[in-house]
mmCIF file of C-alpha atoms in Angstrom:
data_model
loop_
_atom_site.group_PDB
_atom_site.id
_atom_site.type_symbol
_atom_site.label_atom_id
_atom_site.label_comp_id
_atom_site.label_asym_id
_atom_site.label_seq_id
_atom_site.Cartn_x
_atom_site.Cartn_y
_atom_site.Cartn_z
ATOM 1 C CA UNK C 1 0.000 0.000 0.000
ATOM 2 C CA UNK C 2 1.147 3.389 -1.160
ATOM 3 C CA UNK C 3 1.817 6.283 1.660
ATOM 4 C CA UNK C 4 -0.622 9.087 -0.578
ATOM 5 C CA UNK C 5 0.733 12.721 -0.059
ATOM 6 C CA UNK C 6 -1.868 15.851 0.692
ATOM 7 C CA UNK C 7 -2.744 17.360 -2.483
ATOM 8 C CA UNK C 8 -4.541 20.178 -3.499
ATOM 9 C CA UNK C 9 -6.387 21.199 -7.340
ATOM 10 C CA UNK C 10 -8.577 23.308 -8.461
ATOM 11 C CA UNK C 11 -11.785 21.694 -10.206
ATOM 12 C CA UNK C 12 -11.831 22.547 -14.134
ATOM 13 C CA UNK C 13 -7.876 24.369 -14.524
ATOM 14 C CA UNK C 14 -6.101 25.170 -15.608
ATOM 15 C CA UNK C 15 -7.850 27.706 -17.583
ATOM 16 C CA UNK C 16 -11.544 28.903 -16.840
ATOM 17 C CA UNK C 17 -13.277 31.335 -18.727
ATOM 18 C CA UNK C 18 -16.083 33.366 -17.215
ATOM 19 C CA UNK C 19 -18.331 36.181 -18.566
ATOM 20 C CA UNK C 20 -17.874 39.756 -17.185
ATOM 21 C CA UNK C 21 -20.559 40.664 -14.747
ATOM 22 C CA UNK C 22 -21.034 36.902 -13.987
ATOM 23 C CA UNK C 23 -20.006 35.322 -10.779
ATOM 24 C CA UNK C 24 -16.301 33.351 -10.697
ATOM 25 C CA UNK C 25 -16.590 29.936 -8.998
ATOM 26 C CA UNK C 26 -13.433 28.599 -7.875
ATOM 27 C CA UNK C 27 -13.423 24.853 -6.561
ATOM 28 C CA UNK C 28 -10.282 23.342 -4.499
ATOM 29 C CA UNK C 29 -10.409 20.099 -3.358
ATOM 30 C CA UNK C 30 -7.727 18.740 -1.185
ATOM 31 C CA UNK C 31 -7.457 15.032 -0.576
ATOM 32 C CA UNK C 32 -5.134 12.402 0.776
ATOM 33 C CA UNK C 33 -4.399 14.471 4.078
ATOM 34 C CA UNK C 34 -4.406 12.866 7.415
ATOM 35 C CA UNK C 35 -6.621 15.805 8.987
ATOM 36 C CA UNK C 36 -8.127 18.587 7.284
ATOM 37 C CA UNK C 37 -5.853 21.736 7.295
ATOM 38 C CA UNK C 38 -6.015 23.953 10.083
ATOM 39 C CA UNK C 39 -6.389 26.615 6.860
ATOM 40 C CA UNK C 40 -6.744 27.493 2.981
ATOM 41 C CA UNK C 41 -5.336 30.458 1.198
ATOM 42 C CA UNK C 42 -6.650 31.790 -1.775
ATOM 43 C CA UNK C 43 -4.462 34.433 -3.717
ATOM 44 C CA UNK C 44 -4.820 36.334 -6.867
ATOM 45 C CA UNK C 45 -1.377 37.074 -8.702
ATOM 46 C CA UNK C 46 0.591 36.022 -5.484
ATOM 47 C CA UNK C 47 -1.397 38.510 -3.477
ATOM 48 C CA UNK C 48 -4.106 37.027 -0.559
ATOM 49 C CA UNK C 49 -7.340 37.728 -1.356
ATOM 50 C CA UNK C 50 -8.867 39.662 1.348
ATOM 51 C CA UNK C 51 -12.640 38.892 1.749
ATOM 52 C CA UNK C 52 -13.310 42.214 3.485
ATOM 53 C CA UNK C 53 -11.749 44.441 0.577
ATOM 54 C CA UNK C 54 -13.102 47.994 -0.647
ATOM 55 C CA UNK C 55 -13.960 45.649 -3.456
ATOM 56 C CA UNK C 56 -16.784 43.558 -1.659
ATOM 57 C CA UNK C 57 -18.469 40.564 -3.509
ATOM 58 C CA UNK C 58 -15.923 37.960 -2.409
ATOM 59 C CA UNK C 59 -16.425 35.272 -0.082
ATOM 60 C CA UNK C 60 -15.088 31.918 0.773
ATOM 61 C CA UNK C 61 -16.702 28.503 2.121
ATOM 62 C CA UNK C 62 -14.548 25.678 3.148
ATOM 63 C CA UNK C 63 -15.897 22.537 3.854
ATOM 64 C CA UNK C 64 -13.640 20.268 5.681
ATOM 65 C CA UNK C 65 -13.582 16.351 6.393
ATOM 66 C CA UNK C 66 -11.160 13.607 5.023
ATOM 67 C CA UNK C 67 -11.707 15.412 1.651
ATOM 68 C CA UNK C 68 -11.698 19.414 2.522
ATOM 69 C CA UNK C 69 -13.411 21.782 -0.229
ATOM 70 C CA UNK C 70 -13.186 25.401 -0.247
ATOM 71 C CA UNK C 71 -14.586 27.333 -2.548
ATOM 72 C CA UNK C 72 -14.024 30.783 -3.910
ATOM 73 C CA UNK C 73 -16.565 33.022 -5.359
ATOM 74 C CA UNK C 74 -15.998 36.431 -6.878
ATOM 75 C CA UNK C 75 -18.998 38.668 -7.871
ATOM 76 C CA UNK C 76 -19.985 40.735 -10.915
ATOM 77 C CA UNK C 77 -16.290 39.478 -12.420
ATOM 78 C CA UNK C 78 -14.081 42.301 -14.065
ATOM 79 C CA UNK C 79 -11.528 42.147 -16.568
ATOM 80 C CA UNK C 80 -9.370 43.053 -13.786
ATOM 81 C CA UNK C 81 -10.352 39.966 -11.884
ATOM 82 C CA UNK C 82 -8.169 37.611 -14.599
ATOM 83 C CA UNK C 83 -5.338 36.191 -14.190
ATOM 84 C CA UNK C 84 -4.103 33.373 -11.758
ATOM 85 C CA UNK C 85 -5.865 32.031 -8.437
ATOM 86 C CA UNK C 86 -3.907 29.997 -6.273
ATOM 87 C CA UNK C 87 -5.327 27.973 -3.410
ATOM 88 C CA UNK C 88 -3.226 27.143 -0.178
ATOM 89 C CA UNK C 89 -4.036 24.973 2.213
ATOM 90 C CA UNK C 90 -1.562 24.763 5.001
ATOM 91 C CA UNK C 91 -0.974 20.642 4.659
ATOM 92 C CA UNK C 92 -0.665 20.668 0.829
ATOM 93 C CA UNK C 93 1.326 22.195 -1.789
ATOM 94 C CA UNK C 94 -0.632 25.076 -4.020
ATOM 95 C CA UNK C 95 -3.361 24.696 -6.599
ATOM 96 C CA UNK C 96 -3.386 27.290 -9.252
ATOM 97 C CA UNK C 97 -5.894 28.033 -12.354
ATOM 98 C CA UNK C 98 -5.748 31.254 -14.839
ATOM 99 C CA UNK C 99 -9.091 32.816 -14.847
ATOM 100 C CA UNK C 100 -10.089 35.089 -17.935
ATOM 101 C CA UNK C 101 -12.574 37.434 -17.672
ATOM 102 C CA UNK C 102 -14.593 37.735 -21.180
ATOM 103 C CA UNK C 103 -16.123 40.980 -22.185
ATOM 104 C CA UNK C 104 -18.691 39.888 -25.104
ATOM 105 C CA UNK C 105 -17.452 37.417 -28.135
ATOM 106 C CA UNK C 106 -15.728 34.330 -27.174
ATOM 107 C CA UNK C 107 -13.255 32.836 -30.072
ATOM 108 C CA UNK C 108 -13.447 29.135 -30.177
ATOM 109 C CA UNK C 109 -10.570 28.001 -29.088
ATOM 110 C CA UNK C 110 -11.387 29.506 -25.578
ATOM 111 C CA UNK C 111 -14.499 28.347 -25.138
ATOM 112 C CA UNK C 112 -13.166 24.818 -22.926
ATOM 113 C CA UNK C 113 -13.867 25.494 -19.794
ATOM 114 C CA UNK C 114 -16.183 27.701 -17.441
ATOM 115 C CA UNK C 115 -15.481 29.259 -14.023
ATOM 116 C CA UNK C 116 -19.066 28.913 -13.163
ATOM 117 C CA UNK C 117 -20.032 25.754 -11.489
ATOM 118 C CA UNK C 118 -23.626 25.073 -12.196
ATOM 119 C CA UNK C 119 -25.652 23.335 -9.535
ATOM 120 C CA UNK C 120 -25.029 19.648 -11.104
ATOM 121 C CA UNK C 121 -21.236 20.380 -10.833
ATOM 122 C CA UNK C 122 -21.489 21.348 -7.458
ATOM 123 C CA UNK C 123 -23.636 18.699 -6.600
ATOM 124 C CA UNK C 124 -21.359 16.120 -8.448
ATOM 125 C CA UNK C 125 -18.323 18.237 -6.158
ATOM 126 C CA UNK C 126 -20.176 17.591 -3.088
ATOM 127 C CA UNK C 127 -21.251 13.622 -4.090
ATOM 128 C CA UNK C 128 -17.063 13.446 -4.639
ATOM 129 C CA UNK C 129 -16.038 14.672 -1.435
ATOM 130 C CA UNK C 130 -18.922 12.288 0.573
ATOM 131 C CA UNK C 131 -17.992 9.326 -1.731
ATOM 132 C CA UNK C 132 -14.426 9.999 -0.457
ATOM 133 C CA UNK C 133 -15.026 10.040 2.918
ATOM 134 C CA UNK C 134 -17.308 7.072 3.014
ATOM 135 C CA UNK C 135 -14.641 5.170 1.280
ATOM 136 C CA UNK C 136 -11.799 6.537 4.596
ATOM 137 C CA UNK C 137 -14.544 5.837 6.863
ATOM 138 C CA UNK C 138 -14.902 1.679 5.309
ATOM 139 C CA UNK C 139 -11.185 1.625 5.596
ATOM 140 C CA UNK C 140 -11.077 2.355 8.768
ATOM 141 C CA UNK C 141 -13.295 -0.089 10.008
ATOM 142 C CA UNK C 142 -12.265 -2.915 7.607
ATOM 143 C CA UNK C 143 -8.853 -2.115 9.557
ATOM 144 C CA UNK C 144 -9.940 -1.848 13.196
#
């Protein structure tokens, strides 16, 4: 049996496209980590994002358990809300994504991808992170 190392992505990278005035949904799940960590991160160009900011709209909800989710959402998007998000937890190397920010037309080649989770991807997010920690949970009572 393999020892499995704390890891941490981002659900749809690594490059989401979002319309401006829409709402940028950021998903990190971190798995394979003994506890949860005691905290996640989220920075924007190697800044931290402060929830509180002059620019209001952002907000974070981390859901932890032997899977820990945390997600990111940024409202009314911006062009200057592109570039790269990075989420941190404190057990787990970073997870970073480039975000773009589309005013109008799309081309084609950029239109893989969407920063928006709808409520079936959350859903299937959520289903994930339960079927994971059913699956510790059996483990460690086959073991005990």
């Amino acid at each position: 049996m393999g020892i499995s190392v704390p890891s941490a992505r981002i659900l749809g990278g690594p490059d989401l496209h979002v319309d401006m005035g829409s709402t940028i949904n950021l998903t990190c799940l971190i798995q394979f980590s003994p506890e949860p960590p005691a905290y996640v991160f989220w920075y924007h160009e190697d800044e931290v994002i402060s929830y509180d900011s002059a620019r209001g709209g952002v907000s974070v909800v981390t859901e932890k358990g032997a899977a820990t989710t945390s997600y990111l959402l940024v409202q009314d998007a911006a062009p200057a809300d592109s570039g790269r998000y990075s989420c941190a937890p404190s057990n787990a190397d970073l997870a970073s994504v480039r975000v773009h920010v589309l005013n109008g037309e799309r081309p084609a080649a950029m239109q893989t991808g969407s920063a928006g989770l709808s409520d079936s991807s959350r859903a299937i997010a959520l289903l994930l992170a339960a079927s994971l920690l059913h699956a510790r949970l059996r483990s460690a009572l086959l073991a005990s």
